[in-house]
Amino acid sequence: MSNSIAAVSRIAFLASDVLVDSQPAYPATSQFSRHFQSFAETTGRQPLTFEVPVGGDPASTILRNGSTASLVSFTASATSHTAVRLVLQATDLSSLPLVLHIAVTDDLSDVILLRSAVPFFLVSYTAQQAHDNALLAFRLARVEKKAVIHVFYEHNDDVSDVTTEGDIWRLLHSEKLAPGASFSPENGTNGHIEQAGVTNGDVHLTNGINGSHSPSGTESPTDSGIPNGVTNGFSDIADAPSPVPASLYELYDAALLSTVSCTRRTCRPLSFRGVDNPHTVAFVLGSLPHNLELDGVAFVSISLLTPFEPSKVLHVIPPSTSRVILLEQLRRSNTKWTSLFLDIVNILQERQTSRRILVQNIWFTDTEQINATSLFKLLNATSNLRSTSPLQLGNDAPSGPLVTVPHVPKHEVSYTKILSYIFGDHLEISNSPSFVPTQGAIATSPEFALGRVRGQFEQRAQLISSVQALMEVEGISPELHKALGQWLLVKDDRSKSRAVSDQVVATLKSANLQNAHVNRILALRAHLPARSRWIIGSDAWSYDLGSSGLHHAIASGLDINILILDSVPYSSRHSADPHRRKQDAGLYAMNHGDVYVASVAVYSSYAHVLQAIMEADRHKGPSVVLAYLPYQSENTPALDVLKETKLAVDSGYWPLYRWDPVKEARGQEPFTLDSDSVKNDLQQFLDRQNHLSQLVRSKPQLATELVSSLGESVKEARRKKAAEAYSDLLVALDAPPLVVLYASDGGTAEKYAKKLMNRAKARGLSASIGTMDSMSIETLANEEYVAFVTSTAGQGEPPQNGRTLFKAFNAAAGRGDRPFSKLRYAVFALGDSHYWPRPEDAHFYNRPGKELDSRLEQLGGERFAPLGLGDDQDADGPETGYKVWEPLVWKALGVDSIQVLEAEPDPITNEHIKVASRYLRGTIAEGLQDTSTGALAPSDTQLTKFHGIYQQDDRDIRDERQAQGAEPAYSFMIRVRMPGGVCTPKQWLQMDRISDEHGNGTFKITTRSTFQFHGVIKRHLKPTIQGINKVLLDTLAACGDVNRNVICSAIPSKSKLHARVYEFSKLVSNHLLPRTTAYHEIWLDNKLVAGEAVKDFEPLYGEFYLPRKFKVAVVVPPTNDVDIFANDLGFIAIVDKNGELIGFNVAVGGGMGVTHGNKKTYPRLADVIGFCTVEQGPLVAEKVMLTQRDFGNRVDRKNARLKYTIDRMGLDVFKAEVESRLGYKLSPARPFTFDRNVDDFGWTIGEDGKHHVTLFIENGRVQDEPGQDFKKGLREIAKIHKGTFRLTANQHLIISDIETDDVPHIKRLLAEYKLDNLNFTGLRLSSSACVAFPTCGLAMAESERYLPILIDKVEKICEEYGLRNDSIVMRMTGCPNGCARPYLAEVAFVGKAPGSYLMLLGGGYYGQRLNKIYRESVSEPEILAILRPMIKRYALERLEGEHFGDFVIRAGYIAPTTEGKNWYDRMGGEGKFREVAAQ
């Protein structure tokens, strides 16, 4: 091993799960990363590696990626920026299993800041010591779960003894040794440790570990016969300062024992060398020459800086000592005395008795200048000096850092040349690299530059004040008075102020006035000329606007200009760390209201750059100019920079714009878009008159359109035109009014009713619309023409919003009333002729419409058009029947001859709602303020889904409330976004609290491994969302047409692998997360960025978002517990022979949703299309999703999922499109196998030695019931649990990461609350159900409340035939949308109407095969009658290892489903088991 960096890099690579490497300033590259790449190639190991760019915040990267890792390494070369960023987050970092390896050369000034930040601070001076201390640091961090700083010198001396990879692993995983335990190396050369040798915490050795050691090989001073351990005139060691803190040193001591047993080398916290009875003891913190010796001087090298044990310090100071010095290798210090020096002084002062010891602090820098002569001279000259500041050794003055001027890449000169060209001598770069040699590296930061500028403005204010005061002094010459007056007039004019300034100075000097104001003006004369002040920085400032100092500059209000250079090429925009999201500094600056902002690109428009820079300089206040300069290195040709700039600007990735707040104050448009290509594209878009752009776009002035809705003049012109046309029709026609009434649950009947009304109005009729229940018999009796449109619900029942009127009609008919003597009516009914296939059920088809038509006639009404029937099974669905029925209506009303020339408006769809929502805002905020109703507007209920919220009502009491004249009992379901399904005990307790305070007292574990609350009323929505966010969870994108909660396998036994896939799940989730700020504005009361002036930007989704939902899952074979093939996108983990994750097979096109009776809809399993690496995964997910975004069906939502897109395009074409967007082909898929998709219940131990227990939570409902206080029990567990909770995709719960010592306590609580009961049948343990009634608005039948009851009866059959413990996957849903993934179950039931279900058979046991419809309508008696003989045959005839789904296919009950498109083929059973359908 060639040097210390290589040695430390190797150990960090082999020991760590996560590596975070800080990158140096360009063009330098990290020495650590080069070694990491080399080790990755030679070892095959692949820890998660993250690079922090110069100026980035390493602490946030560590906290974000290392919170769940077993060991985290941070590597960096020492800089003040890195030290400050780590100190700011020290509290959070100190409790992580983290080692911070920081390399130094000849200065400890920066790293000494970190001494108090973490529990342990190690220092290494040689490469071998760096190797050994690295092992010690990792042992400490892993065992004690605390952060360790390891500072080491960059030496090129060889590491003579390298610890093997196997020994490193054993060291990290070996049992913890107690301090003082015995250790005897095999050859006995390194001494021994004996319990008897421990006195007051000291270990006395001949050549041991923790004791002091003299160079002669004799015992250390405290071992040389001093009675009672008395040293250097002190009292007994027992009186020495107590350990600070003793426990930390004991932890260090235990780790040291383990490390020494591994390396067979001593490793001392304080190393003593020199004479036995010195008059001077020199503690050394720094790299001194090894051969440095002085008579009467002993040197103590400090290797353990924290904890700094007082007893150990006293131990190495013999009684002969009269002088103690501290030699520190420092160039500067933020305090007069360093903390280490003060600690030594405190130790000596507190324990000193009879004699005084001179204590001195000496700083040195260059080791080459240190020799025995120079040190002797300094010690001799200061032998009696009580210094008031540290002494200096060597020629270097440590007043400031000796740093080189930062290199400015040559491409960036293009912008600085423009500044120089425009402003010439007036230009001042306030953070110029030229300041670094005199003021340190901090001089280039925004904070420093801002402070410098603020000081200049304050001095100029003093200058102005002095000039004004001098002008009022009597006796000054007219020439001087005139010069001063001219300067005050032109002081802010750069071109004039310089000439006048020279005149003022010359006049003052010639006047020879003895005046304080004159002296001050001359002293401040550098500020007489006006200057253009600029701060120039990189896009690294945009990653953390607050910590970088950019926020302070923007918010200062000072007249300062900031130029931020963004060098990320357009083609490399996705290669950055996806966790480190770059903030939009432009939008951020606009939000302050007084900041000029421009976005420019010199290789796109030179003139635009000039214009923006001059406008920025003229603006009196802060200005931010974002400048694009894409290059990879200094060797990047200018032509490549030009190409990348063109790509970025033309695509809209880097828009050119200017924002001038002064214009806004004048009532002018402040925002100007200067990108020609974007303007042209936008103009073409505005000109398109299609069903999407018509709603929100017309053709006003372009700049206005960017910040407002349709122009007022255009709207007014349309109003007038429409009014004139309408008046003309009314004058020309004399037709009766038409009332359109509808009853609709799903919205289809309502859509046709509105279509009828709109077409009636277009023909000049006076038309109105309403629900059937909005009319009473009395009101209806006064109408002349009424058209009824009704759909069919349940078992031939009327829809919910028509039932009251239906009941009133039946009651009136029963009494023999005939109230409709003047009413003329027509009825159009919608239904599905195949929904009830059995002959005895055929009368349910369109039953409400048929009964309504005959009932109206019975009540005295006269039919003006025959009954119309719309059938979902027709080629065009209900449209086929409607096209026949509607002309008959117009003919009866006498308007059939009217030609309607103006196209009727298209119905408002979800696509219209999304694009008009202003990136998911809609009128949600206004709706929350409306206390007159418990509901939100219908359009807003579509948007709240994107925020994780569904509007529902209690369907159990819906009829009762309607009878009372009250609106439905509205409430909301809230779903949490929790990638990977992992939460902390604190988060669990908050979810528990929210369910009690704002929900219905329960919460649900969903099939997407997250929490779901029900019964939240409108006024509790915001407090609930805010409560969720308080524990660092959210609900954004938990629902809606976006990527939803990413789930992954729970796999408790594979702790390390789970950590990798869990982190990958979070990575994909965050990468595909919508970027709209609407969520934070509406629910968290964050201010709208830049008002209405600048709209949100969705880089992935755009303003239309996706055609439908998009689901992603990550699975680890052989357990398919997430049903990977049911997802739009699946990642199947592939591991190497060592169990290390190497990548994923990619599966696309899965989906469960179906519409009853619509054979254009079907479930589908995902297809595996290739393999990708872990690093490629997020980008693969993005490209698959974007292909669906661009090719998905936006016309028919029922056919909008990715599965239909793939079947329409063809899998090969779809794959080629994805690979085209990726820029490379996916590798061939790797082999894998699955053997189940159910959870493994009970206790297990993970690879890391921690315990896990999987609990059965029936259908995921966490609640308290009589004798089953599950919710309370889990609450009590969360209060004491130190690990995590994992929610499974099968709706169960894993209490994870339980320490061995905590297992008995957890078991006691599980038993107390009966959570450990797993005495259930295999059928029940394998079951799953969705929520359905009473809250789900889509439910057609019971599910969660009914499945346990059904299982009670079915499991008796199983037990009767000896199948109690056999797993049969049974699932139930209340509607065909498939939330519980029923189409993969071996036996499933899908609700069609209350008490009636679709029955499906033949699914694969591990989710590899779809089931098929066996019966289209079954009730409970029929279910039991079908299953009993089937289960009996299975028990008697099954093959070895054959599962139920496979058996029913082999036994001939059902045909296998080979692919989704064939799902309906051979449905209804096979042969003698086939169902007879209605003809």
GROMACS .gro file of C-alpha atoms in nm, residues 127-264:
model
  138
  127ALA     CA    1   0.070   0.591   0.681
  128GLN     CA    2   0.082   0.283   0.906
  129GLN     CA    3  -0.083   0.476   1.187
  130ALA     CA    4  -0.348   0.602   0.944
  131HIS     CA    5  -0.418   0.241   0.846
  132ASP     CA    6  -0.452   0.128   1.208
  133ASN     CA    7  -0.652   0.427   1.326
  134ALA     CA    8  -0.889   0.383   1.032
  135LEU     CA    9  -0.963   0.032   1.158
  136LEU     CA   10  -1.005   0.164   1.511
  137ALA     CA   11  -1.238   0.439   1.391
  138PHE     CA   12  -1.463   0.195   1.206
  139ARG     CA   13  -1.471  -0.040   1.503
  140LEU     CA   14  -1.578   0.249   1.727
  141ALA     CA   15  -1.840   0.376   1.483
  142ARG     CA   16  -1.995   0.037   1.417
  143VAL     CA   17  -2.005  -0.090   1.774
  144GLU     CA   18  -2.095   0.234   1.952
  145LYS     CA   19  -2.310   0.388   1.674
  146LYS     CA   20  -2.127   0.718   1.715
  147ALA     CA   21  -1.939   0.944   1.478
  148VAL     CA   22  -1.559   0.936   1.470
  149ILE     CA   23  -1.327   1.192   1.312
  150HIS     CA   24  -1.002   1.053   1.178
  151VAL     CA   25  -0.756   1.320   1.071
  152PHE     CA   26  -0.442   1.189   0.900
  153TYR     CA   27  -0.144   1.338   0.724
  154GLU     CA   28  -0.092   1.280   0.354
  155HIS     CA   29   0.236   1.086   0.367
  156ASN     CA   30   0.384   0.872   0.094
  157ASP     CA   31   0.561   0.634   0.331
  158ASP     CA   32   0.463   0.271   0.287
  159VAL     CA   33   0.218   0.075   0.497
  160SER     CA   34   0.425  -0.226   0.595
  161ASP     CA   35   0.146  -0.443   0.734
  162VAL     CA   36  -0.193  -0.436   0.562
  163THR     CA   37  -0.492  -0.601   0.732
  164THR     CA   38  -0.672  -0.850   0.510
  165GLU     CA   39  -1.032  -0.807   0.401
  166GLY     CA   40  -1.136  -1.106   0.611
  167ASP     CA   41  -0.966  -0.968   0.922
  168ILE     CA   42  -1.137  -0.633   0.867
  169TRP     CA   43  -1.474  -0.804   0.853
  170ARG     CA   44  -1.401  -1.004   1.168
  171LEU     CA   45  -1.286  -0.693   1.352
  172LEU     CA   46  -1.603  -0.505   1.266
  173HIS     CA   47  -1.834  -0.792   1.357
  174SER     CA   48  -1.656  -0.938   1.658
  175GLU     CA   49  -1.801  -0.920   2.006
  176LYS     CA   50  -1.737  -0.609   2.208
  177LEU     CA   51  -1.451  -0.648   2.459
  178ALA     CA   52  -1.479  -0.496   2.801
  179PRO     CA   53  -1.207  -0.246   2.896
  180GLY     CA   54  -0.935  -0.420   3.091
  181ALA     CA   55  -0.995  -0.762   2.938
  182SER     CA   56  -0.678  -0.963   2.894
  183PHE     CA   57  -0.501  -0.984   2.563
  184SER     CA   58  -0.190  -1.184   2.481
  185PRO     CA   59  -0.054  -1.177   2.128
  186GLU     CA   60   0.069  -1.506   1.996
  187ASN     CA   61   0.439  -1.422   2.000
  188GLY     CA   62   0.425  -1.230   2.325
  189THR     CA   63   0.630  -0.942   2.191
  190ASN     CA   64   0.373  -0.672   2.244
  191GLY     CA   65   0.333  -0.714   2.614
  192HIS     CA   66   0.014  -0.786   2.793
  193ILE     CA   67  -0.285  -0.632   2.962
  194GLU     CA   68  -0.391  -0.764   3.297
  195GLN     CA   69  -0.688  -0.671   3.502
  196ALA     CA   70  -0.461  -0.638   3.804
  197GLY     CA   71  -0.261  -0.376   3.625
  198VAL     CA   72  -0.547  -0.135   3.609
  199THR     CA   73  -0.526   0.149   3.860
  200ASN     CA   74  -0.780   0.430   3.840
  201GLY     CA   75  -0.837   0.353   3.478
  202ASP     CA   76  -0.467   0.334   3.379
  203VAL     CA   77  -0.321   0.023   3.221
  204HIS     CA   78   0.046  -0.033   3.306
  205LEU     CA   79   0.247  -0.220   3.047
  206THR     CA   80   0.600  -0.289   2.949
  207ASN     CA   81   0.527  -0.217   2.587
  208GLY     CA   82   0.154  -0.219   2.594
  209ILE     CA   83  -0.145  -0.046   2.456
  210ASN     CA   84  -0.278   0.232   2.672
  211GLY     CA   85   0.013   0.301   2.903
  212SER     CA   86   0.287   0.556   2.858
  213HIS     CA   87   0.619   0.441   2.728
  214SER     CA   88   0.968   0.583   2.750
  215PRO     CA   89   1.208   0.560   2.454
  216SER     CA   90   1.457   0.362   2.657
  217GLY     CA   91   1.214   0.079   2.695
  218THR     CA   92   1.189   0.125   3.069
  219GLU     CA   93   0.867   0.182   3.251
  220SER     CA   94   0.690   0.509   3.208
  221PRO     CA   95   0.737   0.774   3.476
  222THR     CA   96   0.434   0.673   3.672
  223ASP     CA   97   0.555   0.317   3.686
  224SER     CA   98   0.901   0.396   3.823
  225GLY     CA   99   0.840   0.337   4.188
  226ILE     CA  100   0.652   0.655   4.272
  227PRO     CA  101   0.459   0.577   4.590
  228ASN     CA  102   0.080   0.566   4.568
  229GLY     CA  103   0.096   0.668   4.205
  230VAL     CA  104   0.193   1.026   4.294
  231THR     CA  105   0.335   1.208   3.991
  232ASN     CA  106   0.500   1.550   3.937
  233GLY     CA  107   0.413   1.675   4.279
  234PHE     CA  108   0.043   1.598   4.242
  235SER     CA  109  -0.161   1.412   4.494
  236ASP     CA  110  -0.269   1.055   4.432
  237ILE     CA  111  -0.401   0.986   4.083
  238ALA     CA  112  -0.735   0.929   4.246
  239ASP     CA  113  -0.738   1.303   4.303
  240ALA     CA  114  -0.663   1.375   3.941
  241PRO     CA  115  -0.940   1.518   3.727
  242SER     CA  116  -1.210   1.264   3.663
  243PRO     CA  117  -1.246   1.136   3.305
  244VAL     CA  118  -1.435   1.374   3.077
  245PRO     CA  119  -1.643   1.182   3.005
  246ALA     CA  120  -1.514   0.857   3.149
  247SER     CA  121  -1.764   0.648   2.956
  248LEU     CA  122  -1.636   0.769   2.621
  249TYR     CA  123  -1.281   0.674   2.705
  250GLU     CA  124  -1.392   0.332   2.818
  251LEU     CA  125  -1.568   0.285   2.485
  252TYR     CA  126  -1.249   0.392   2.309
  253ASP     CA  127  -1.046   0.156   2.526
  254ALA     CA  128  -1.272  -0.141   2.441
  255ALA     CA  129  -1.251  -0.069   2.069
  256LEU     CA  130  -0.875  -0.029   2.098
  257LEU     CA  131  -0.841  -0.372   2.254
  258SER     CA  132  -1.029  -0.529   1.964
  259THR     CA  133  -0.820  -0.339   1.709
  260VAL     CA  134  -0.488  -0.433   1.865
  261SER     CA  135  -0.595  -0.799   1.877
  262CYS     CA  136  -0.648  -0.772   1.503
  263THR     CA  137  -0.337  -0.573   1.399
  264ARG     CA  138  -0.090  -0.703   1.663
   0.00000   0.00000   0.00000
